Amino acid sequence: MHKFDYSFLNNGMLPSELVNVTASISSLKTASQFRKDDFKKVFTELEKIAKIQSVKSSNEIEGIVTTDERIVQIVQQNSAPLNHNEREIAGYRDALNLIHTEHQNIPFNEATVLSLHKTLLSATDYNYGGTYKNEDNVILEIDGQGAKRIRFAPVPAVETKEAMEQLFLAFMEAASDSNVNALLLIPCVILDFLCVHPFRDGNGRMSRLLSLLLLYKNGFDVGKYISFEEQINKNKGWYYRALKESSENWHESVNNYFPFMQNFLGVLYECYQELDKRFAIVNSNKVTKSARVEATVLNSLLPISKAEICQLLPDVSPTTVEAVLGRMVKGGVITTVGSGRGTKYVRK
């Protein structure tokens, strides 16, 4: 069995680029905290948008999809799921809400992981939510011709519980070491979770939920305002390459964690950069109000309403917003979805 040991994070020999990016992330976190205290309304609106994007992207990575309109309705709980995919999506919404609201009171342990998995699958017809796999599973890779091959064979079912126990113990030991940087520890734990692959279904989505939980518990809550899952989805190729490289020789305990760490920290850094960009868009006094309205619509992945734009740009009058939207529609830059008070706008 793989030896779960994170002591290498305290040997002073870590790649300089990893250490440097953690310092940059910590600085960006401090800056965002000041903004969050002063501009609560802006961050509340960013949180609403990020939640929709997180639910959509984390499921989309696994091929679980529905329309953007249905995603919004499910996340906002304005409609019950209509099919299996939507039930899977609703389960992720519920698990994500728990982490958003209760992360301070949720420990990282076996009970939490099993409970989150049960919530993740609670809206489906599956009866194995909240239980470890009882059959061996494999991670498949499909080439351009559709041929399948085993990319990685996770821990056997019979060894799964012990492996997870060892993972939690190793995490507790490393987390209690003041010389171990939490930002370096978290991706190592997530990689090991993925290599154990403890569940019959939902391992990828669980890895992203646990990433957010551990980040939030260590004060890095950018995922509430900029979707961490969306950033992974936008760079899936990089993510899967890093996962493949870091899982090689994992069973022999001589794998290289660094590629996955670089990917994880790179995604987190991009989230803080995106937060900085979106904050500048919705709260800048240096950019014209018309330009900020245009940027808000064009940067929205989902259709956005006039009311939502007004909430994001509280200093821009509804009349200005309406005029800019009309001009963009007339110019063919954006198109409308819906009608009347329910009209929304999206990049054409």
mmCIF file of N, CA, C and O in Angstrom, residues 190-227:
data_model
loop_
_atom_site.group_PDB
_atom_site.id
_atom_site.type_symbol
_atom_site.label_atom_id
_atom_site.label_comp_id
_atom_site.label_asym_id
_atom_site.label_seq_id
_atom_site.Cartn_x
_atom_site.Cartn_y
_atom_site.Cartn_z
ATOM 1 N N ILE A 190 -5.324 15.991 -1.875
ATOM 2 C CA ILE A 190 -6.318 15.790 -2.932
ATOM 3 C C ILE A 190 -5.820 14.778 -3.957
ATOM 4 O O ILE A 190 -6.588 13.924 -4.430
ATOM 5 N N LEU A 191 -4.538 14.851 -4.303
ATOM 6 C CA LEU A 191 -3.996 13.855 -5.226
ATOM 7 C C LEU A 191 -4.134 12.452 -4.647
ATOM 8 O O LEU A 191 -4.567 11.514 -5.335
ATOM 9 N N ASP A 192 -3.784 12.297 -3.378
ATOM 10 C CA ASP A 192 -3.882 10.975 -2.748
ATOM 11 C C ASP A 192 -5.327 10.497 -2.703
ATOM 12 O O ASP A 192 -5.607 9.313 -2.913
ATOM 13 N N PHE A 193 -6.253 11.394 -2.434
ATOM 14 C CA PHE A 193 -7.672 11.028 -2.453
ATOM 15 C C PHE A 193 -8.060 10.482 -3.825
ATOM 16 O O PHE A 193 -8.733 9.455 -3.938
ATOM 17 N N LEU A 194 -7.624 11.163 -4.878
ATOM 18 C CA LEU A 194 -7.960 10.725 -6.235
ATOM 19 C C LEU A 194 -7.311 9.388 -6.575
ATOM 20 O O LEU A 194 -7.885 8.585 -7.329
ATOM 21 N N CYS A 195 -6.125 9.140 -6.039
ATOM 22 C CA CYS A 195 -5.454 7.869 -6.313
ATOM 23 C C CYS A 195 -6.091 6.717 -5.528
ATOM 24 O O CYS A 195 -6.125 5.585 -6.014
ATOM 25 N N VAL A 196 -6.605 7.010 -4.347
ATOM 26 C CA VAL A 196 -7.366 5.986 -3.620
ATOM 27 C C VAL A 196 -8.667 5.713 -4.353
ATOM 28 O O VAL A 196 -9.110 4.579 -4.474
ATOM 29 N N HIS A 197 -9.296 6.785 -4.864
ATOM 30 C CA HIS A 197 -10.573 6.680 -5.585
ATOM 31 C C HIS A 197 -11.562 5.858 -4.754
ATOM 32 O O HIS A 197 -12.016 4.787 -5.171
ATOM 33 N N PRO A 198 -11.923 6.360 -3.573
ATOM 34 C CA PRO A 198 -12.616 5.519 -2.592
ATOM 35 C C PRO A 198 -14.063 5.177 -2.903
ATOM 36 O O PRO A 198 -14.619 4.268 -2.282
ATOM 37 N N PHE A 199 -14.676 5.873 -3.852
ATOM 38 C CA PHE A 199 -16.101 5.659 -4.093
ATOM 39 C C PHE A 199 -16.367 5.031 -5.455
ATOM 40 O O PHE A 199 -15.563 5.131 -6.381
ATOM 41 N N ARG A 200 -17.496 4.413 -5.551
ATOM 42 C CA ARG A 200 -17.921 3.811 -6.820
ATOM 43 C C ARG A 200 -18.180 4.889 -7.854
ATOM 44 O O ARG A 200 -17.929 4.698 -9.047
ATOM 45 N N ASP A 201 -18.665 6.046 -7.415
ATOM 46 C CA ASP A 201 -18.982 7.143 -8.329
ATOM 47 C C ASP A 201 -18.834 8.452 -7.570
ATOM 48 O O ASP A 201 -19.027 8.511 -6.356
ATOM 49 N N GLY A 202 -18.467 9.514 -8.289
ATOM 50 C CA GLY A 202 -18.412 10.841 -7.682
ATOM 51 C C GLY A 202 -17.056 11.248 -7.147
ATOM 52 O O GLY A 202 -16.948 12.285 -6.478
ATOM 53 N N ASN A 203 -15.995 10.514 -7.445
ATOM 54 C CA ASN A 203 -14.674 10.829 -6.891
ATOM 55 C C ASN A 203 -14.139 12.180 -7.373
ATOM 56 O O ASN A 203 -13.584 12.943 -6.588
ATOM 57 N N GLY A 204 -14.312 12.471 -8.658
ATOM 58 C CA GLY A 204 -13.821 13.741 -9.179
ATOM 59 C C GLY A 204 -14.527 14.922 -8.550
ATOM 60 O O GLY A 204 -13.890 15.899 -8.118
ATOM 61 N N ARG A 205 -15.844 14.846 -8.473
ATOM 62 C CA ARG A 205 -16.612 15.937 -7.863
ATOM 63 C C ARG A 205 -16.285 16.072 -6.376
ATOM 64 O O ARG A 205 -16.173 17.181 -5.846
ATOM 65 N N MET A 206 -16.112 14.936 -5.711
ATOM 66 C CA MET A 206 -15.732 14.981 -4.295
ATOM 67 C C MET A 206 -14.370 15.637 -4.109
ATOM 68 O O MET A 206 -14.157 16.395 -3.151
ATOM 69 N N SER A 207 -13.442 15.379 -5.025
ATOM 70 C CA SER A 207 -12.112 15.981 -4.893
ATOM 71 C C SER A 207 -12.187 17.502 -4.960
ATOM 72 O O SER A 207 -11.450 18.205 -4.256
ATOM 73 N N ARG A 208 -13.099 18.025 -5.776
ATOM 74 C CA ARG A 208 -13.223 19.475 -5.885
ATOM 75 C C ARG A 208 -13.943 20.058 -4.666
ATOM 76 O O ARG A 208 -13.597 21.155 -4.196
ATOM 77 N N LEU A 209 -14.923 19.339 -4.147
ATOM 78 C CA LEU A 209 -15.591 19.790 -2.919
ATOM 79 C C LEU A 209 -14.609 19.798 -1.747
ATOM 80 O O LEU A 209 -14.587 20.747 -0.947
ATOM 81 N N LEU A 210 -13.795 18.770 -1.643
ATOM 82 C CA LEU A 210 -12.825 18.692 -0.544
ATOM 83 C C LEU A 210 -11.729 19.742 -0.714
ATOM 84 O O LEU A 210 -11.210 20.265 0.284
ATOM 85 N N SER A 211 -11.372 20.049 -1.957
ATOM 86 C CA SER A 211 -10.401 21.126 -2.192
ATOM 87 C C SER A 211 -10.924 22.434 -1.614
ATOM 88 O O SER A 211 -10.210 23.159 -0.914
ATOM 89 N N LEU A 212 -12.190 22.751 -1.917
ATOM 90 C CA LEU A 212 -12.789 23.977 -1.399
ATOM 91 C C LEU A 212 -12.859 23.964 0.116
ATOM 92 O O LEU A 212 -12.552 24.960 0.781
ATOM 93 N N LEU A 213 -13.265 22.826 0.686
ATOM 94 C CA LEU A 213 -13.373 22.725 2.139
ATOM 95 C C LEU A 213 -12.033 23.024 2.802
ATOM 96 O O LEU A 213 -11.955 23.832 3.744
ATOM 97 N N LEU A 214 -10.970 22.393 2.331
ATOM 98 C CA LEU A 214 -9.659 22.593 2.943
ATOM 99 C C LEU A 214 -9.139 24.004 2.708
ATOM 100 O O LEU A 214 -8.507 24.603 3.593
ATOM 101 N N LEU A 215 -9.398 24.557 1.539
ATOM 102 C CA LEU A 215 -8.986 25.937 1.277
ATOM 103 C C LEU A 215 -9.731 26.906 2.189
ATOM 104 O O LEU A 215 -9.129 27.800 2.806
ATOM 105 N N TYR A 216 -11.048 26.739 2.291
ATOM 106 C CA TYR A 216 -11.846 27.629 3.143
ATOM 107 C C TYR A 216 -11.383 27.553 4.591
ATOM 108 O O TYR A 216 -11.282 28.575 5.287
ATOM 109 N N LYS A 217 -11.121 26.346 5.064
ATOM 110 C CA LYS A 217 -10.734 26.169 6.456
ATOM 111 C C LYS A 217 -9.379 26.812 6.756
ATOM 112 O O LYS A 217 -9.061 27.094 7.913
ATOM 113 N N ASN A 218 -8.600 27.049 5.709
ATOM 114 C CA ASN A 218 -7.305 27.691 5.885
ATOM 115 C C ASN A 218 -7.316 29.158 5.440
ATOM 116 O O ASN A 218 -6.256 29.756 5.258
ATOM 117 N N GLY A 219 -8.519 29.704 5.280
ATOM 118 C CA GLY A 219 -8.654 31.135 5.020
ATOM 119 C C GLY A 219 -8.620 31.547 3.567
ATOM 120 O O GLY A 219 -8.660 32.738 3.257
ATOM 121 N N PHE A 220 -8.560 30.583 2.636
ATOM 122 C CA PHE A 220 -8.499 30.911 1.209
ATOM 123 C C PHE A 220 -9.878 30.656 0.594
ATOM 124 O O PHE A 220 -10.161 29.582 0.067
ATOM 125 N N ASP A 221 -10.737 31.659 0.675
ATOM 126 C CA ASP A 221 -12.134 31.485 0.273
ATOM 127 C C ASP A 221 -12.454 32.096 -1.086
ATOM 128 O O ASP A 221 -13.611 32.365 -1.394
ATOM 129 N N VAL A 222 -11.444 32.293 -1.922
ATOM 130 C CA VAL A 222 -11.686 32.904 -3.232
ATOM 131 C C VAL A 222 -12.681 32.083 -4.049
ATOM 132 O O VAL A 222 -13.408 32.627 -4.887
ATOM 133 N N GLY A 223 -12.760 30.768 -3.792
ATOM 134 C CA GLY A 223 -13.683 29.905 -4.516
ATOM 135 C C GLY A 223 -15.139 30.256 -4.300
ATOM 136 O O GLY A 223 -16.005 29.789 -5.051
ATOM 137 N N LYS A 224 -15.440 31.056 -3.291
ATOM 138 C CA LYS A 224 -16.818 31.505 -3.076
ATOM 139 C C LYS A 224 -17.202 32.584 -4.081
ATOM 140 O O LYS A 224 -18.385 32.791 -4.357
ATOM 141 N N TYR A 225 -16.204 33.295 -4.610
ATOM 142 C CA TYR A 225 -16.481 34.457 -5.444
ATOM 143 C C TYR A 225 -16.043 34.271 -6.905
ATOM 144 O O TYR A 225 -16.570 34.937 -7.792
ATOM 145 N N ILE A 226 -15.085 33.384 -7.113
ATOM 146 C CA ILE A 226 -14.644 33.003 -8.450
ATOM 147 C C ILE A 226 -14.602 31.483 -8.471
ATOM 148 O O ILE A 226 -13.911 30.872 -7.655
ATOM 149 N N SER A 227 -15.299 30.875 -9.382
ATOM 150 C CA SER A 227 -15.437 29.423 -9.369
ATOM 151 C C SER A 227 -14.108 28.699 -9.593
ATOM 152 O O SER A 227 -13.513 28.776 -10.672
#
